[in-house]
Amino acid sequence: MSDTVQNYVPGEYPDQPPPIGQRGIMLWLKTNLFSSWINTLMTLFSIYLLYLIVPPLLNWTVFDAVINATSRAECREIDTGACWAFIANRINILTYGFYPDESQWRVNLSFVLLIAALVPVLFDNVPFRKFGLIYAVAYPFIAGWLLLGGLGLEPVGTDEFGGMMLNTIVGVTGITFSLPLGIALALGRQSHLPIVRTVSICFIEFIRGVPLITLLFVASTMLNYFLPPGTTFDLLLRVLIMVTLFASGYIAEVVRGGLQSIPNGQYEAANSMGLKYWQSMRLVILPQALKVSIPGIVNTFIGLFKDTTLVLIIGLLDVLGIGRSSLADTKWNGLSNEVYISIAIFFFIACFGMSRYSIYLEGKLEKGHKR
Amino acid sequence: MSTTTADLDADSRSAISKLWHNREARSVILQILTMALLIGFFAFIISNAVSNLAAVGKTFSYDFLGEPASYDINQTLIDYTSRDTHLRAGLVGLLNTGLVAICGVILATILGFILGIFRLSPNYLLNRISYAFVEFTRNVPVLLHILLIHGIVVHSLPHPKIAKDDFNIGDMFFLSNRGVYAPKPIMEDLFWFVIIAFFIGIAFTLWFRKYARKVQDATGKIYPVFWIGMAAIFGFPVIVYLVTGTPLTWDAPVFGRFNFQGGMVILPEFMALWLALSLYTAAFIAEIVRAGILSVSHGQWEAAAALGIRRGRILNLVIIPQALRVIVPPLTSQYLNLTKNSSLAIAIGYMDIVATLGGISLMQTGKEMETMLLVIAVYLSISLLISAFMNWYNQRIKLVER
């Protein structure tokens, strides 16, 4: 009796835990899933939706999937799910296209060097960033030498480029060259010179008004007519030019948004310091405007990278083009879902990564403006 | 002698540099230079084009548009046979582009708004499902979506022989790898009255909305505009339909020897393109809707509630008008993107304008320049039209600042 009843001095009564419904998992469930009858209904609906989608998907992709097989018939004999053996069989061509096997180390090396060039550009807290930036500027030339050959390396024609490598080349080149062009166009659109402004507006609106695919058709069918007779241009180079022009139109609009967000006082202040037009742009306006437009620029780049798949329509074999043409193989007939889903995962990783980076940047920039 | 030339030099140099340092003069010089460069560039490419065309024995003319196209198109909204002209083939293609764009915009808007609202839902599961769907869809190229869905439709749906028993919805709809077969409506003459009734309903609703607003402004009395509008737009035509003696019959597809006969078919190409474009664009619209609703500050909710307005009416009168202002401009560019992305139809053989005029007509006549210019002009005018309309709409709902 004496050990069950305890008397406490007022104020020293030990804290009791909250009721079971007010803490931990129960509280979370209650507020997030069952807060009202409509919420409960939605939870049940979601669970039903997940039940419909997730188990069959997991079965197909993982539990019933086949990794080792030599043909579709063999896959079907083993199990009913996805036949990943096909992808394993084609992974080399999906990655490198028709690049000669013995030279594939060059592609790998340029990819590693690309990452090394990207790090100092993307993050400003890495050591020796200045040298890294100089190297990043030199990178396109190094990569061009590595991929195309010459100067001691076996030359490889651009018609042998393909697969994910081609997507990466088109994407990275487009991104690198469209940024300066886009900035120039944005400045042209904001210019006080009526002719320069009109030309910039016409170019930007034209580019943004037509689908990329028509521009690629122009590159593949029409562009030769516009060049001096007798000159021929590499198809990949023509595509690169078109993709760059296309992306620059979109970048220009993003940068224009940034320029318009800069208050007039900044322009006036730069003028009153006696800075010339280019000096005021370089030192005062652009650093601020570009900072504001970085998330938009990254979004344009994501769009550009996704659009690199369109080159398959004019006959370049990018990763999707190779995947699609490999479906015609009679041994592996009818495995389109496997091929397209693997390629979708590749693009998802690349683009989701970029969009996460853009969110990280947005957070960082916001901090810069908070006091 | 030498001194005079030096003087002259110095004089002329200073004149040029004076000109260069004069703001107005410089801007004129720069513009003349730009103009000259531009004209030079165009002269260069046009002269190249002329000599190149002459070298391969081609002329620049649009005469080919009047010649017979001599190819078939699998989906035609207007009458078309292979004996019709290239111009008509292009028109069929343009209508197909329009069809998929309009259907896509409607479905994408509905899906996008639903996903965007789910994304804001306090329900954790719904929120996460919507997030996963949006992120996966918008980070994968739209061409890949089109090919994937086309592959699923063609490879996973059964042949009509099996579909007639297993994928049969009430003997009316059949899902097969040759497309979705559905009953085809056959209108009798009296059905026109129903259509007229429908438009009268819309006109009445628009007028009634204006009238109701006027009454509300004057007296504070609120009419149930939504329900009366619904009754006018849908109820009135139904009554007319019944009164005129149901002048609409359905021609259901019937399985013949090898395939379905009669009815109406939605081709797998159209389905794949439509679904892929709608899903892809819906993911972007969902993010736009979410951002738009989040942009209305919480104080607006509280202020409206403090005035004693009901929840539904708060949404209708306070939140949505403000959110729309943020939503509409990016929504426009998504609609434009959808229309432009419909040109990817060529990858799966849906006959839009790029596939007819810019594809088969181009191959048959060898008129690369003419066909491509025509296709580009068509897309440019569509884009400019949509953006002009949206600018007008935007202007209308813009915040009026004093």
PDB file of N, CA, C and O in Angstrom, chain A residues 32 39 42-43 46 193-195 206 208-209 211 213 217 222 224-229 250 306 310 312 320 324 336-337 340 344 347 351-352 356, chain B residues 27 31 44 48-49 52 58 122-124 126 131 135 138-139 141 143-144 147-148 152 155 280 340 343-344 347 354 368 372 376 379-380 383:
ATOM      1  N   ASN A  32      -1.751  13.656 -40.663  1.00  0.00           N
ATOM      2  CA  ASN A  32      -1.423  13.590 -42.078  1.00  0.00           C
ATOM      3  C   ASN A  32      -2.366  12.716 -42.892  1.00  0.00           C
ATOM      4  O   ASN A  32      -2.470  12.901 -44.092  1.00  0.00           O
ATOM      5  N   ASN A  39     -10.241  13.529 -45.688  1.00  0.00           N
ATOM      6  CA  ASN A  39      -8.840  13.123 -45.693  1.00  0.00           C
ATOM      7  C   ASN A  39      -8.720  11.597 -45.615  1.00  0.00           C
ATOM      8  O   ASN A  39      -7.904  10.986 -46.309  1.00  0.00           O
ATOM      9  N   MET A  42      -9.435  10.105 -48.886  1.00  0.00           N
ATOM     10  CA  MET A  42      -8.303  10.277 -49.805  1.00  0.00           C
ATOM     11  C   MET A  42      -7.211   9.277 -49.492  1.00  0.00           C
ATOM     12  O   MET A  42      -6.555   8.749 -50.396  1.00  0.00           O
ATOM     13  N   THR A  43      -6.975   9.032 -48.182  1.00  0.00           N
ATOM     14  CA  THR A  43      -5.966   8.050 -47.810  1.00  0.00           C
ATOM     15  C   THR A  43      -6.337   6.685 -48.353  1.00  0.00           C
ATOM     16  O   THR A  43      -5.495   5.989 -48.930  1.00  0.00           O
ATOM     17  N   SER A  46      -5.700   6.636 -51.981  1.00  0.00           N
ATOM     18  CA  SER A  46      -4.276   6.535 -52.294  1.00  0.00           C
ATOM     19  C   SER A  46      -3.769   5.126 -52.089  1.00  0.00           C
ATOM     20  O   SER A  46      -2.983   4.607 -52.892  1.00  0.00           O
ATOM     21  N   LEU A 193      19.137  50.734 -79.370  1.00  0.00           N
ATOM     22  CA  LEU A 193      19.238  50.886 -80.813  1.00  0.00           C
ATOM     23  C   LEU A 193      18.087  50.134 -81.459  1.00  0.00           C
ATOM     24  O   LEU A 193      17.998  48.911 -81.325  1.00  0.00           O
ATOM     25  N   PRO A 194      17.176  50.847 -82.141  1.00  0.00           N
ATOM     26  CA  PRO A 194      15.956  50.181 -82.623  1.00  0.00           C
ATOM     27  C   PRO A 194      16.228  48.996 -83.554  1.00  0.00           C
ATOM     28  O   PRO A 194      15.541  47.979 -83.457  1.00  0.00           O
ATOM     29  N   ILE A 195      17.216  49.114 -84.425  1.00  0.00           N
ATOM     30  CA  ILE A 195      17.428  48.022 -85.379  1.00  0.00           C
ATOM     31  C   ILE A 195      17.955  46.778 -84.663  1.00  0.00           C
ATOM     32  O   ILE A 195      17.486  45.666 -84.892  1.00  0.00           O
ATOM     33  N   PHE A 206      11.049  34.093 -83.402  1.00  0.00           N
ATOM     34  CA  PHE A 206      11.055  33.042 -84.421  1.00  0.00           C
ATOM     35  C   PHE A 206      11.462  31.705 -83.796  1.00  0.00           C
ATOM     36  O   PHE A 206      10.786  30.695 -83.950  1.00  0.00           O
ATOM     37  N   ARG A 208      11.425  30.762 -80.715  1.00  0.00           N
ATOM     38  CA  ARG A 208      10.497  30.236 -79.723  1.00  0.00           C
ATOM     39  C   ARG A 208       9.159  29.848 -80.335  1.00  0.00           C
ATOM     40  O   ARG A 208       8.376  29.153 -79.716  1.00  0.00           O
ATOM     41  N   GLY A 209       8.907  30.318 -81.567  1.00  0.00           N
ATOM     42  CA  GLY A 209       7.619  30.025 -82.181  1.00  0.00           C
ATOM     43  C   GLY A 209       7.570  28.731 -82.957  1.00  0.00           C
ATOM     44  O   GLY A 209       6.491  28.246 -83.254  1.00  0.00           O
ATOM     45  N   PRO A 211       8.743  24.567 -83.570  1.00  0.00           N
ATOM     46  CA  PRO A 211       9.253  23.417 -82.847  1.00  0.00           C
ATOM     47  C   PRO A 211      10.691  23.110 -83.251  1.00  0.00           C
ATOM     48  O   PRO A 211      11.076  23.370 -84.402  1.00  0.00           O
ATOM     49  N   ILE A 213      11.927  20.407 -83.911  1.00  0.00           N
ATOM     50  CA  ILE A 213      12.009  19.385 -84.949  1.00  0.00           C
ATOM     51  C   ILE A 213      12.043  20.001 -86.341  1.00  0.00           C
ATOM     52  O   ILE A 213      12.768  19.531 -87.221  1.00  0.00           O
ATOM     53  N   PHE A 217      14.914  19.596 -89.132  1.00  0.00           N
ATOM     54  CA  PHE A 217      14.658  19.250 -90.530  1.00  0.00           C
ATOM     55  C   PHE A 217      15.367  20.234 -91.453  1.00  0.00           C
ATOM     56  O   PHE A 217      15.946  19.843 -92.462  1.00  0.00           O
ATOM     57  N   MET A 222      17.700  21.417 -95.633  1.00  0.00           N
ATOM     58  CA  MET A 222      17.768  22.692 -96.339  1.00  0.00           C
ATOM     59  C   MET A 222      19.106  23.396 -96.228  1.00  0.00           C
ATOM     60  O   MET A 222      19.470  24.161 -97.113  1.00  0.00           O
ATOM     61  N   ASN A 224      22.162  22.852 -96.610  1.00  0.00           N
ATOM     62  CA  ASN A 224      23.172  22.769 -97.655  1.00  0.00           C
ATOM     63  C   ASN A 224      22.896  23.729 -98.802  1.00  0.00           C
ATOM     64  O   ASN A 224      23.809  24.158 -99.482  1.00  0.00           O
ATOM     65  N   TYR A 225      21.620  24.065 -99.012  1.00  0.00           N
ATOM     66  CA  TYR A 225      21.285  24.999-100.090  1.00  0.00           C
ATOM     67  C   TYR A 225      21.788  26.399 -99.791  1.00  0.00           C
ATOM     68  O   TYR A 225      22.014  27.192-100.687  1.00  0.00           O
ATOM     69  N   PHE A 226      21.891  26.709 -98.490  1.00  0.00           N
ATOM     70  CA  PHE A 226      22.252  28.076 -98.135  1.00  0.00           C
ATOM     71  C   PHE A 226      23.757  28.291 -98.067  1.00  0.00           C
ATOM     72  O   PHE A 226      24.206  29.390 -97.823  1.00  0.00           O
ATOM     73  N   LEU A 227      24.525  27.228 -98.226  1.00  0.00           N
ATOM     74  CA  LEU A 227      25.970  27.352 -98.134  1.00  0.00           C
ATOM     75  C   LEU A 227      26.533  27.494 -99.538  1.00  0.00           C
ATOM     76  O   LEU A 227      25.887  27.100-100.509  1.00  0.00           O
ATOM     77  N   PRO A 228      27.740  28.094 -99.660  1.00  0.00           N
ATOM     78  CA  PRO A 228      28.339  28.236-100.984  1.00  0.00           C
ATOM     79  C   PRO A 228      28.408  26.877-101.675  1.00  0.00           C
ATOM     80  O   PRO A 228      28.661  25.862-101.016  1.00  0.00           O
ATOM     81  N   PRO A 229      28.167  26.839-102.987  1.00  0.00           N
ATOM     82  CA  PRO A 229      28.144  25.557-103.692  1.00  0.00           C
ATOM     83  C   PRO A 229      29.428  24.776-103.433  1.00  0.00           C
ATOM     84  O   PRO A 229      30.515  25.338-103.410  1.00  0.00           O
ATOM     85  N   TYR A 250      15.710  30.614 -75.925  1.00  0.00           N
ATOM     86  CA  TYR A 250      15.050  30.441 -74.622  1.00  0.00           C
ATOM     87  C   TYR A 250      15.860  31.070 -73.505  1.00  0.00           C
ATOM     88  O   TYR A 250      15.323  31.690 -72.587  1.00  0.00           O
ATOM     89  N   LYS A 306      16.756  17.092 -72.557  1.00  0.00           N
ATOM     90  CA  LYS A 306      15.689  16.174 -72.955  1.00  0.00           C
ATOM     91  C   LYS A 306      15.456  16.244 -74.458  1.00  0.00           C
ATOM     92  O   LYS A 306      15.162  15.235 -75.090  1.00  0.00           O
ATOM     93  N   LEU A 310      15.490  14.321 -79.848  1.00  0.00           N
ATOM     94  CA  LEU A 310      14.804  14.576 -81.114  1.00  0.00           C
ATOM     95  C   LEU A 310      15.692  14.314 -82.314  1.00  0.00           C
ATOM     96  O   LEU A 310      15.188  14.187 -83.427  1.00  0.00           O
ATOM     97  N   LEU A 312      16.940  11.796 -83.227  1.00  0.00           N
ATOM     98  CA  LEU A 312      16.664  10.500 -83.845  1.00  0.00           C
ATOM     99  C   LEU A 312      15.749  10.656 -85.055  1.00  0.00           C
ATOM    100  O   LEU A 312      15.783   9.854 -85.982  1.00  0.00           O
ATOM    101  N   LEU A 320      18.004   6.929 -77.652  1.00  0.00           N
ATOM    102  CA  LEU A 320      16.638   6.512 -77.964  1.00  0.00           C
ATOM    103  C   LEU A 320      16.569   5.934 -79.376  1.00  0.00           C
ATOM    104  O   LEU A 320      15.860   4.944 -79.618  1.00  0.00           O
ATOM    105  N   ARG A 324      15.387   2.259 -80.159  1.00  0.00           N
ATOM    106  CA  ARG A 324      14.251   1.989 -81.025  1.00  0.00           C
ATOM    107  C   ARG A 324      14.643   1.072 -82.170  1.00  0.00           C
ATOM    108  O   ARG A 324      13.898   0.160 -82.521  1.00  0.00           O
ATOM    109  N   SER A 336       9.776  -3.460 -76.219  1.00  0.00           N
ATOM    110  CA  SER A 336       9.884  -2.000 -76.205  1.00  0.00           C
ATOM    111  C   SER A 336       9.828  -1.438 -74.795  1.00  0.00           C
ATOM    112  O   SER A 336      10.552  -0.493 -74.476  1.00  0.00           O
ATOM    113  N   ASN A 337       8.995  -2.011 -73.925  1.00  0.00           N
ATOM    114  CA  ASN A 337       8.879  -1.448 -72.578  1.00  0.00           C
ATOM    115  C   ASN A 337      10.204  -1.473 -71.839  1.00  0.00           C
ATOM    116  O   ASN A 337      10.576  -0.493 -71.191  1.00  0.00           O
ATOM    117  N   TYR A 340      12.569   1.265 -73.387  1.00  0.00           N
ATOM    118  CA  TYR A 340      12.188   2.648 -73.123  1.00  0.00           C
ATOM    119  C   TYR A 340      12.271   2.972 -71.633  1.00  0.00           C
ATOM    120  O   TYR A 340      12.649   4.086 -71.258  1.00  0.00           O
ATOM    121  N   ALA A 344      14.416   5.847 -69.978  1.00  0.00           N
ATOM    122  CA  ALA A 344      13.733   6.836 -69.144  1.00  0.00           C
ATOM    123  C   ALA A 344      14.460   6.997 -67.818  1.00  0.00           C
ATOM    124  O   ALA A 344      14.590   8.123 -67.311  1.00  0.00           O
ATOM    125  N   PHE A 347      17.493   9.240 -68.307  1.00  0.00           N
ATOM    126  CA  PHE A 347      17.159  10.655 -68.402  1.00  0.00           C
ATOM    127  C   PHE A 347      16.664  11.190 -67.069  1.00  0.00           C
ATOM    128  O   PHE A 347      16.945  12.324 -66.698  1.00  0.00           O
ATOM    129  N   CYS A 351      18.254  14.472 -65.412  1.00  0.00           N
ATOM    130  CA  CYS A 351      17.466  15.699 -65.311  1.00  0.00           C
ATOM    131  C   CYS A 351      17.047  15.983 -63.878  1.00  0.00           C
ATOM    132  O   CYS A 351      17.021  17.138 -63.449  1.00  0.00           O
ATOM    133  N   PHE A 352      16.730  14.943 -63.118  1.00  0.00           N
ATOM    134  CA  PHE A 352      16.355  15.160 -61.726  1.00  0.00           C
ATOM    135  C   PHE A 352      17.548  15.718 -60.962  1.00  0.00           C
ATOM    136  O   PHE A 352      17.394  16.619 -60.120  1.00  0.00           O
ATOM    137  N   ARG A 356      17.540  19.198 -58.958  1.00  0.00           N
ATOM    138  CA  ARG A 356      17.941  19.307 -57.540  1.00  0.00           C
ATOM    139  C   ARG A 356      19.007  20.382 -57.379  1.00  0.00           C
ATOM    140  O   ARG A 356      18.998  21.156 -56.426  1.00  0.00           O
TER     141      ARG A 356
ATOM    142  N   SER B  27      25.442  55.494 -82.366  1.00  0.00           N
ATOM    143  CA  SER B  27      24.329  54.548 -82.443  1.00  0.00           C
ATOM    144  C   SER B  27      23.856  54.396 -83.885  1.00  0.00           C
ATOM    145  O   SER B  27      23.538  53.311 -84.337  1.00  0.00           O
ATOM    146  N   GLN B  31      23.958  50.897 -85.999  1.00  0.00           N
ATOM    147  CA  GLN B  31      22.761  50.336 -86.609  1.00  0.00           C
ATOM    148  C   GLN B  31      22.943  50.114 -88.096  1.00  0.00           C
ATOM    149  O   GLN B  31      22.493  49.119 -88.651  1.00  0.00           O
ATOM    150  N   PHE B  44      23.816  36.795 -99.157  1.00  0.00           N
ATOM    151  CA  PHE B  44      24.732  35.666 -99.327  1.00  0.00           C
ATOM    152  C   PHE B  44      23.962  34.354 -99.371  1.00  0.00           C
ATOM    153  O   PHE B  44      24.113  33.565-100.328  1.00  0.00           O
ATOM    154  N   ASN B  48      23.338  31.979-102.635  1.00  0.00           N
ATOM    155  CA  ASN B  48      23.764  30.569-102.578  1.00  0.00           C
ATOM    156  C   ASN B  48      22.614  29.652-102.918  1.00  0.00           C
ATOM    157  O   ASN B  48      22.759  28.699-103.684  1.00  0.00           O
ATOM    158  N   ALA B  49      21.450  29.933-102.301  1.00  0.00           N
ATOM    159  CA  ALA B  49      20.297  29.064-102.514  1.00  0.00           C
ATOM    160  C   ALA B  49      19.915  29.070-103.984  1.00  0.00           C
ATOM    161  O   ALA B  49      19.650  28.011-104.563  1.00  0.00           O
ATOM    162  N   ASN B  52      22.497  27.111-105.915  1.00  0.00           N
ATOM    163  CA  ASN B  52      22.423  25.684-105.595  1.00  0.00           C
ATOM    164  C   ASN B  52      21.193  25.036-106.206  1.00  0.00           C
ATOM    165  O   ASN B  52      21.258  23.913-106.708  1.00  0.00           O
ATOM    166  N   LYS B  58      16.323  22.721-109.865  1.00  0.00           N
ATOM    167  CA  LYS B  58      15.034  22.920-109.204  1.00  0.00           C
ATOM    168  C   LYS B  58      14.652  24.383-109.282  1.00  0.00           C
ATOM    169  O   LYS B  58      15.514  25.251-109.383  1.00  0.00           O
ATOM    170  N   PRO B 122      -3.100  18.219 -47.714  1.00  0.00           N
ATOM    171  CA  PRO B 122      -2.453  17.899 -46.447  1.00  0.00           C
ATOM    172  C   PRO B 122      -2.267  16.394 -46.271  1.00  0.00           C
ATOM    173  O   PRO B 122      -1.554  15.950 -45.370  1.00  0.00           O
ATOM    174  N   ASN B 123      -2.919  15.620 -47.145  1.00  0.00           N
ATOM    175  CA  ASN B 123      -2.802  14.164 -47.036  1.00  0.00           C
ATOM    176  C   ASN B 123      -1.434  13.718 -47.542  1.00  0.00           C
ATOM    177  O   ASN B 123      -1.099  13.909 -48.718  1.00  0.00           O
ATOM    178  N   TYR B 124      -0.651  13.113 -46.653  1.00  0.00           N
ATOM    179  CA  TYR B 124       0.735  12.789 -46.965  1.00  0.00           C
ATOM    180  C   TYR B 124       0.857  11.864 -48.172  1.00  0.00           C
ATOM    181  O   TYR B 124       1.638  12.116 -49.091  1.00  0.00           O
ATOM    182  N   LEU B 126      -1.264  11.142 -50.686  1.00  0.00           N
ATOM    183  CA  LEU B 126      -1.694  11.729 -51.943  1.00  0.00           C
ATOM    184  C   LEU B 126      -0.644  12.707 -52.460  1.00  0.00           C
ATOM    185  O   LEU B 126      -0.294  12.712 -53.641  1.00  0.00           O
ATOM    186  N   TYR B 131       3.682  13.982 -56.167  1.00  0.00           N
ATOM    187  CA  TYR B 131       5.065  14.442 -56.324  1.00  0.00           C
ATOM    188  C   TYR B 131       5.871  13.475 -57.170  1.00  0.00           C
ATOM    189  O   TYR B 131       6.559  13.872 -58.114  1.00  0.00           O
ATOM    190  N   GLU B 135       7.456  14.457 -60.801  1.00  0.00           N
ATOM    191  CA  GLU B 135       8.896  14.490 -61.010  1.00  0.00           C
ATOM    192  C   GLU B 135       9.321  13.484 -62.070  1.00  0.00           C
ATOM    193  O   GLU B 135      10.157  13.769 -62.912  1.00  0.00           O
ATOM    194  N   ARG B 138       8.086  14.772 -65.696  1.00  0.00           N
ATOM    195  CA  ARG B 138       8.670  15.926 -66.372  1.00  0.00           C
ATOM    196  C   ARG B 138      10.172  15.814 -66.545  1.00  0.00           C
ATOM    197  O   ARG B 138      10.766  16.627 -67.235  1.00  0.00           O
ATOM    198  N   ASN B 139      10.793  14.813 -65.929  1.00  0.00           N
ATOM    199  CA  ASN B 139      12.231  14.658 -66.131  1.00  0.00           C
ATOM    200  C   ASN B 139      12.568  13.614 -67.180  1.00  0.00           C
ATOM    201  O   ASN B 139      13.714  13.181 -67.277  1.00  0.00           O
ATOM    202  N   PRO B 141      12.190  12.761 -71.384  1.00  0.00           N
ATOM    203  CA  PRO B 141      11.840  13.456 -72.626  1.00  0.00           C
ATOM    204  C   PRO B 141      10.455  13.072 -73.135  1.00  0.00           C
ATOM    205  O   PRO B 141      10.031  11.925 -72.987  1.00  0.00           O
ATOM    206  N   LEU B 143       9.459  12.782 -76.137  1.00  0.00           N
ATOM    207  CA  LEU B 143       9.527  11.796 -77.221  1.00  0.00           C
ATOM    208  C   LEU B 143       9.541  10.376 -76.663  1.00  0.00           C
ATOM    209  O   LEU B 143       8.937   9.459 -77.217  1.00  0.00           O
ATOM    210  N   LEU B 144      10.243  10.219 -75.540  1.00  0.00           N
ATOM    211  CA  LEU B 144      10.301   8.911 -74.897  1.00  0.00           C
ATOM    212  C   LEU B 144       8.925   8.507 -74.386  1.00  0.00           C
ATOM    213  O   LEU B 144       8.509   7.342 -74.527  1.00  0.00           O
ATOM    214  N   LEU B 147       6.929   7.331 -77.437  1.00  0.00           N
ATOM    215  CA  LEU B 147       7.313   6.004 -77.911  1.00  0.00           C
ATOM    216  C   LEU B 147       6.899   4.927 -76.911  1.00  0.00           C
ATOM    217  O   LEU B 147       6.431   3.855 -77.303  1.00  0.00           O
ATOM    218  N   LEU B 148       7.054   5.222 -75.622  1.00  0.00           N
ATOM    219  CA  LEU B 148       6.720   4.230 -74.588  1.00  0.00           C
ATOM    220  C   LEU B 148       5.232   3.913 -74.625  1.00  0.00           C
ATOM    221  O   LEU B 148       4.827   2.739 -74.651  1.00  0.00           O
ATOM    222  N   ILE B 152       3.356   0.480 -75.564  1.00  0.00           N
ATOM    223  CA  ILE B 152       2.428  -0.230 -74.682  1.00  0.00           C
ATOM    224  C   ILE B 152       1.124  -0.515 -75.419  1.00  0.00           C
ATOM    225  O   ILE B 152       0.598  -1.628 -75.377  1.00  0.00           O
ATOM    226  N   HIS B 155       1.958  -3.162 -78.310  1.00  0.00           N
ATOM    227  CA  HIS B 155       2.423  -4.491 -77.921  1.00  0.00           C
ATOM    228  C   HIS B 155       1.588  -5.131 -76.824  1.00  0.00           C
ATOM    229  O   HIS B 155       1.509  -6.346 -76.750  1.00  0.00           O
ATOM    230  N   TYR B 280       2.688  14.584 -70.011  1.00  0.00           N
ATOM    231  CA  TYR B 280       3.916  15.372 -69.896  1.00  0.00           C
ATOM    232  C   TYR B 280       3.589  16.820 -69.531  1.00  0.00           C
ATOM    233  O   TYR B 280       4.153  17.387 -68.593  1.00  0.00           O
ATOM    234  N   LYS B 340       3.600  22.676 -79.990  1.00  0.00           N
ATOM    235  CA  LYS B 340       4.846  22.467 -80.727  1.00  0.00           C
ATOM    236  C   LYS B 340       5.334  21.033 -80.583  1.00  0.00           C
ATOM    237  O   LYS B 340       5.832  20.438 -81.530  1.00  0.00           O
ATOM    238  N   SER B 343       4.449  18.097 -82.913  1.00  0.00           N
ATOM    239  CA  SER B 343       5.179  17.807 -84.149  1.00  0.00           C
ATOM    240  C   SER B 343       5.996  16.527 -84.038  1.00  0.00           C
ATOM    241  O   SER B 343       6.446  15.988 -85.050  1.00  0.00           O
ATOM    242  N   LEU B 344       6.183  16.019 -82.810  1.00  0.00           N
ATOM    243  CA  LEU B 344       6.922  14.764 -82.650  1.00  0.00           C
ATOM    244  C   LEU B 344       6.108  13.576 -83.143  1.00  0.00           C
ATOM    245  O   LEU B 344       6.592  12.452 -83.151  1.00  0.00           O
ATOM    246  N   ALA B 347       7.411  10.671 -85.278  1.00  0.00           N
ATOM    247  CA  ALA B 347       8.179   9.524 -84.790  1.00  0.00           C
ATOM    248  C   ALA B 347       7.337   8.259 -84.714  1.00  0.00           C
ATOM    249  O   ALA B 347       7.872   7.152 -84.803  1.00  0.00           O
ATOM    250  N   VAL B 354       3.629  18.104 -89.967  1.00  0.00           N
ATOM    251  CA  VAL B 354       5.039  17.818 -90.243  1.00  0.00           C
ATOM    252  C   VAL B 354       5.169  16.498 -90.995  1.00  0.00           C
ATOM    253  O   VAL B 354       6.009  16.345 -91.878  1.00  0.00           O
ATOM    254  N   GLU B 368      12.236  20.729-100.678  1.00  0.00           N
ATOM    255  CA  GLU B 368      12.571  20.880 -99.249  1.00  0.00           C
ATOM    256  C   GLU B 368      12.266  22.290 -98.771  1.00  0.00           C
ATOM    257  O   GLU B 368      11.634  22.495 -97.738  1.00  0.00           O
ATOM    258  N   MET B 372       9.287  23.173 -96.073  1.00  0.00           N
ATOM    259  CA  MET B 372       9.736  23.509 -94.719  1.00  0.00           C
ATOM    260  C   MET B 372       9.336  24.944 -94.361  1.00  0.00           C
ATOM    261  O   MET B 372       8.911  25.219 -93.242  1.00  0.00           O
ATOM    262  N   ILE B 376       7.048  25.914 -91.186  1.00  0.00           N
ATOM    263  CA  ILE B 376       7.526  26.885 -90.188  1.00  0.00           C
ATOM    264  C   ILE B 376       6.530  28.038 -90.071  1.00  0.00           C
ATOM    265  O   ILE B 376       6.182  28.476 -88.967  1.00  0.00           O
ATOM    266  N   TYR B 379       3.468  26.978 -88.010  1.00  0.00           N
ATOM    267  CA  TYR B 379       3.713  26.931 -86.560  1.00  0.00           C
ATOM    268  C   TYR B 379       3.873  28.323 -85.982  1.00  0.00           C
ATOM    269  O   TYR B 379       3.391  28.615 -84.891  1.00  0.00           O
ATOM    270  N   LEU B 380       4.578  29.195 -86.741  1.00  0.00           N
ATOM    271  CA  LEU B 380       4.756  30.555 -86.239  1.00  0.00           C
ATOM    272  C   LEU B 380       3.413  31.235 -86.060  1.00  0.00           C
ATOM    273  O   LEU B 380       3.169  31.901 -85.054  1.00  0.00           O
ATOM    274  N   SER B 383       1.614  29.877 -83.017  1.00  0.00           N
ATOM    275  CA  SER B 383       2.216  30.393 -81.777  1.00  0.00           C
ATOM    276  C   SER B 383       1.799  31.830 -81.534  1.00  0.00           C
ATOM    277  O   SER B 383       1.408  32.204 -80.425  1.00  0.00           O
TER     278      SER B 383
END
